[in-house]
PDB file of C-alpha atoms in Angstrom:
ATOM      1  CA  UNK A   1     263.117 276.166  30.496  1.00  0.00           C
ATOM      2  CA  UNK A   2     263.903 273.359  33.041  1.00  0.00           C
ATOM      3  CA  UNK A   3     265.002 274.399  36.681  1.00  0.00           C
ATOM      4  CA  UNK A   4     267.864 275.213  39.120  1.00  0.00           C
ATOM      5  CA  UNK A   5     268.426 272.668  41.518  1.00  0.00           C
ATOM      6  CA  UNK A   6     269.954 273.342  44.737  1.00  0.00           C
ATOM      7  CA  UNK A   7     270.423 270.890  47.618  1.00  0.00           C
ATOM      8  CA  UNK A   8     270.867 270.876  51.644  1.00  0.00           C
ATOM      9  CA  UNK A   9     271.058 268.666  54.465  1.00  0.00           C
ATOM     10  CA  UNK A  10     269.786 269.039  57.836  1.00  0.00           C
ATOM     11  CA  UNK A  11     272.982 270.545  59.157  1.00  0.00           C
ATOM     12  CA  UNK A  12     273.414 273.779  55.500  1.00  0.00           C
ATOM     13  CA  UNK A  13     269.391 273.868  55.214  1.00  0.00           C
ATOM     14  CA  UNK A  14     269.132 277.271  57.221  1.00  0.00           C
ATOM     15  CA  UNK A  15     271.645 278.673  55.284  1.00  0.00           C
ATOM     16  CA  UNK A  16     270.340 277.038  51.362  1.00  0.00           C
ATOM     17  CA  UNK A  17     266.438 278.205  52.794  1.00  0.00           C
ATOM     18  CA  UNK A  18     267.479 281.914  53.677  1.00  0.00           C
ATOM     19  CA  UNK A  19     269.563 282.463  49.920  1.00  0.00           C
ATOM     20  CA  UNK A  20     266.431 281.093  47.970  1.00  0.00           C
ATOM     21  CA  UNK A  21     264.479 283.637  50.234  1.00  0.00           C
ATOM     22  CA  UNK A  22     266.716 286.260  49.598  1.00  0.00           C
ATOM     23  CA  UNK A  23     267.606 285.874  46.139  1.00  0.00           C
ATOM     24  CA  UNK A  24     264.172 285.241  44.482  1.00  0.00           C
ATOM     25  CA  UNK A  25     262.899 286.903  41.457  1.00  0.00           C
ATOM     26  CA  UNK A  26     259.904 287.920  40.252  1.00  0.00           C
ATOM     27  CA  UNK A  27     257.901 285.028  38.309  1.00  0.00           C
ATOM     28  CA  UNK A  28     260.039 282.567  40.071  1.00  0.00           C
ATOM     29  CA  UNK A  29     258.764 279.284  41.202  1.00  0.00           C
ATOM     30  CA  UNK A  30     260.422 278.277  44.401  1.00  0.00           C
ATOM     31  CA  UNK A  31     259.654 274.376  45.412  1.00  0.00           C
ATOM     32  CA  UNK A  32     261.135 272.733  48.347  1.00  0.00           C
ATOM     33  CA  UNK A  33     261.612 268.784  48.227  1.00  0.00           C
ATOM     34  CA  UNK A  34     262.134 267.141  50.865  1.00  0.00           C
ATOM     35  CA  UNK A  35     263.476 263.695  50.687  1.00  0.00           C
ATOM     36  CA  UNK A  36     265.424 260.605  52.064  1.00  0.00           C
ATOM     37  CA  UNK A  37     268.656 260.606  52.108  1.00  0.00           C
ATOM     38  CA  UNK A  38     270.372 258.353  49.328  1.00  0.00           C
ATOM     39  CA  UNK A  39     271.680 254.456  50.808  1.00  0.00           C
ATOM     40  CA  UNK A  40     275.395 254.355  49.922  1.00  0.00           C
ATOM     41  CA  UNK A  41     275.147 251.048  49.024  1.00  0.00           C
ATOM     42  CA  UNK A  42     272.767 251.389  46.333  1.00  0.00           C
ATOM     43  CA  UNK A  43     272.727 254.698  45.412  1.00  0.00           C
ATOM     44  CA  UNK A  44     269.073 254.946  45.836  1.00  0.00           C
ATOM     45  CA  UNK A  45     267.064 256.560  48.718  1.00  0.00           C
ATOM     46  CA  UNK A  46     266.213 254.144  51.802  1.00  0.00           C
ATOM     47  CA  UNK A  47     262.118 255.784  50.798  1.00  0.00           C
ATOM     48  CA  UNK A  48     260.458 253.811  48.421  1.00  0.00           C
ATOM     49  CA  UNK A  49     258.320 256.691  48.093  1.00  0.00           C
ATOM     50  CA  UNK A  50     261.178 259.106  47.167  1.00  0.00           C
ATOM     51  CA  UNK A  51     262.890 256.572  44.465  1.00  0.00           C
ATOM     52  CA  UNK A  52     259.306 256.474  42.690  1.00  0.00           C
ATOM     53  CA  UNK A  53     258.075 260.156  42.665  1.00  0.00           C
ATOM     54  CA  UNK A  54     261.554 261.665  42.159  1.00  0.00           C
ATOM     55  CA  UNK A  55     262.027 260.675  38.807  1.00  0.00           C
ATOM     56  CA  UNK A  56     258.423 262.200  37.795  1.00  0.00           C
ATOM     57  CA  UNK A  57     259.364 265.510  39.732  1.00  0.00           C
ATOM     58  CA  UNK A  58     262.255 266.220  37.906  1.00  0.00           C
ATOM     59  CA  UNK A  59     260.992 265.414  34.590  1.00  0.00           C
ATOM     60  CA  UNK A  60     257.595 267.693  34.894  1.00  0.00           C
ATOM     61  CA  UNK A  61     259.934 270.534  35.975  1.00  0.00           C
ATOM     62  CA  UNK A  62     262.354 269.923  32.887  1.00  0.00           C
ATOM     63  CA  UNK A  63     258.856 269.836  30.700  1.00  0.00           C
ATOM     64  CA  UNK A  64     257.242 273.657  32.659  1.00  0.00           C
ATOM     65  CA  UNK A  65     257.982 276.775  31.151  1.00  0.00           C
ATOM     66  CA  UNK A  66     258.208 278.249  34.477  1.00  0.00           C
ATOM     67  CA  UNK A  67     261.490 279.952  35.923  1.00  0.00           C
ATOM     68  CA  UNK A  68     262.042 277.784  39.073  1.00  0.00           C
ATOM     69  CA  UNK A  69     264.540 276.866  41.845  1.00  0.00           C
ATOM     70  CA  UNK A  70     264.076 273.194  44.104  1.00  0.00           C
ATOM     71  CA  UNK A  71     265.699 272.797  47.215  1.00  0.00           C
ATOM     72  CA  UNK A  72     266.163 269.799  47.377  1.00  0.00           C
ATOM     73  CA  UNK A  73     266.627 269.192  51.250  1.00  0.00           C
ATOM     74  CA  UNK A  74     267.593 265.690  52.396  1.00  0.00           C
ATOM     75  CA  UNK A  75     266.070 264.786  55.955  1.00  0.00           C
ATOM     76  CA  UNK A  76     268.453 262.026  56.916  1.00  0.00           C
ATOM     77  CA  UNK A  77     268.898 257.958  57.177  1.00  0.00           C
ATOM     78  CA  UNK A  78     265.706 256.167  58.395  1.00  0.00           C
ATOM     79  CA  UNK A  79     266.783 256.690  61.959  1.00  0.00           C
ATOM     80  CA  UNK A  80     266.793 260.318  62.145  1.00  0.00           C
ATOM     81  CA  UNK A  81     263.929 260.755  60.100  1.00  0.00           C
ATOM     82  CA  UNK A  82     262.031 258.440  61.945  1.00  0.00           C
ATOM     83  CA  UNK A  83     262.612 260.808  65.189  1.00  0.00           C
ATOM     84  CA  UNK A  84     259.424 262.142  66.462  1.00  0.00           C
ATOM     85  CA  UNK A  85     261.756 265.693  67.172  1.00  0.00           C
ATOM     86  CA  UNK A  86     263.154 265.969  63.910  1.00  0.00           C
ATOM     87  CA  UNK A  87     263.712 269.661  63.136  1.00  0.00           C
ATOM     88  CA  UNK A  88     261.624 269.558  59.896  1.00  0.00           C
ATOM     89  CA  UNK A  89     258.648 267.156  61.673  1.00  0.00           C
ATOM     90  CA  UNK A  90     258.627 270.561  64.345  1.00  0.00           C
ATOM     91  CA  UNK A  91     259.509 273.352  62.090  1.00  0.00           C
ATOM     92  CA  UNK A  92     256.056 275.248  62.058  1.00  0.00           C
ATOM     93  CA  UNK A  93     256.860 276.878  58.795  1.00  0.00           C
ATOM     94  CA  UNK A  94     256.599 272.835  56.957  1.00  0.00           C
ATOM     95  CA  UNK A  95     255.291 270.084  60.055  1.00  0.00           C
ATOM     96  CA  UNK A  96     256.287 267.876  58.040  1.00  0.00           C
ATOM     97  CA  UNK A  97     254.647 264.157  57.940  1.00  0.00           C
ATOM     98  CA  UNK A  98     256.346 261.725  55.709  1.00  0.00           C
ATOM     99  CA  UNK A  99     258.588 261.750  52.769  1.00  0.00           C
ATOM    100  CA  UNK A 100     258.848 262.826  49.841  1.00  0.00           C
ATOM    101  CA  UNK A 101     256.639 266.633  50.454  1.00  0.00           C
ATOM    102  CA  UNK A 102     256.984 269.021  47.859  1.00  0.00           C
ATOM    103  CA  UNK A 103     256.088 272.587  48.972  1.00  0.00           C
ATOM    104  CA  UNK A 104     255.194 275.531  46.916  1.00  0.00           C
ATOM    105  CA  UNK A 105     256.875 278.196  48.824  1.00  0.00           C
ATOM    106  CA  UNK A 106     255.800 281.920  48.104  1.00  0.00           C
ATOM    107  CA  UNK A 107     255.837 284.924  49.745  1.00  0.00           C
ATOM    108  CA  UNK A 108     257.291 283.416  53.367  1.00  0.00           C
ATOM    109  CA  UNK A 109     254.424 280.675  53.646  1.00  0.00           C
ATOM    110  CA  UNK A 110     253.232 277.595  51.825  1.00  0.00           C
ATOM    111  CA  UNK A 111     251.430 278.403  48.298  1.00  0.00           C
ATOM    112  CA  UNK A 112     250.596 274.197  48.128  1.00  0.00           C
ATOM    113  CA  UNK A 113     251.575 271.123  49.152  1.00  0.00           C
ATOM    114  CA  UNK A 114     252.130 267.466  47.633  1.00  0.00           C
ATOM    115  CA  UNK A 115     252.517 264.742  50.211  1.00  0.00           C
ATOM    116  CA  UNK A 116     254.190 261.980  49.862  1.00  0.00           C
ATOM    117  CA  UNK A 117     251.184 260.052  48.683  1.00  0.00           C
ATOM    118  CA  UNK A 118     250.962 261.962  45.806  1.00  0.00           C
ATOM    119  CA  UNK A 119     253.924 263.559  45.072  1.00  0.00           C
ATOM    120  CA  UNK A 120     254.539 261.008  42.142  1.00  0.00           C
ATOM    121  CA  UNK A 121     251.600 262.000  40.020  1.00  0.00           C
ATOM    122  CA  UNK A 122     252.655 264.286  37.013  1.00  0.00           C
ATOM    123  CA  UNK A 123     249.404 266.248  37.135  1.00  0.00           C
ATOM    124  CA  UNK A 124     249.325 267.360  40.761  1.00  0.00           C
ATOM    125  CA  UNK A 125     253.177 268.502  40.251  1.00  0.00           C
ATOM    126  CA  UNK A 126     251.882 270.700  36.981  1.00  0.00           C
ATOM    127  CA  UNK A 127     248.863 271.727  39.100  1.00  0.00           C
ATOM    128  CA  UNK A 128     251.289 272.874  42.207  1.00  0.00           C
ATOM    129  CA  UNK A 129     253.823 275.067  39.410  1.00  0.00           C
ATOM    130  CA  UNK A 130     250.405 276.737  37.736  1.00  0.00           C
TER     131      UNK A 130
END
């Protein structure tokens, strides 16, 4: 079935969060990613962490039979996610440690979580859609 993708940055997130909020649908998976942003130079993200689980993510949610939408929201360069007072690191809704997180989000809260230890292993992703 594969998967909508939708992506933000700091300064559109409110606005890409509320319309996934808004506009979901019954049996609808609704994952947030939150990532590095991509190094111009290389085209890759500055998070080592990011360029290896990516890759993974996407491919398990091209495999699931499940109806979803990713947000993918990018957090910034290594400077301003490295700020203790980023918005996302404060946000209580996702406190967010490191990078990449996946979040199940259902129902206004978090359904499950995937830190960015293991958000590169297929069967935790699968595990988090179920």
């Amino acid at each position: 079935m594969g998967f909508t993708q939708i992506d933000a940055t700091l300064e559109n997130f409110s606005t890409a969060f509320e319309s996934i909020e808004t506009n979901n649908v019954k049996d609808q998976v609704t994952l947030l990613l939150f990532l590095a942003d991509k190094d111009p130079a290389s085209g890759l993200s500055w998070c080592p962490d990011c360029v290896r689980a990516e890759p993974v993510i996407y491919k398990t949610l091209e495999k699931s039979e499940k109806n979803t939408v990713l947000l993918r929201a990018f957090a910034g360069n290594r400077p301003t996610w490295r700020n203790p007072s980023h918005p996302w690191r404060v946000d209580e809704r996702f406190r967010l440690k490191g990078l990449p997180t996946l979040i199940r989000w259902r129902d206004g809260a978090i359904a499950g979580r995937l830190e960015d230890n293991e958000a590169h292993i297929e069967s935790r992703i699968s595990k988090l859609l179920e």
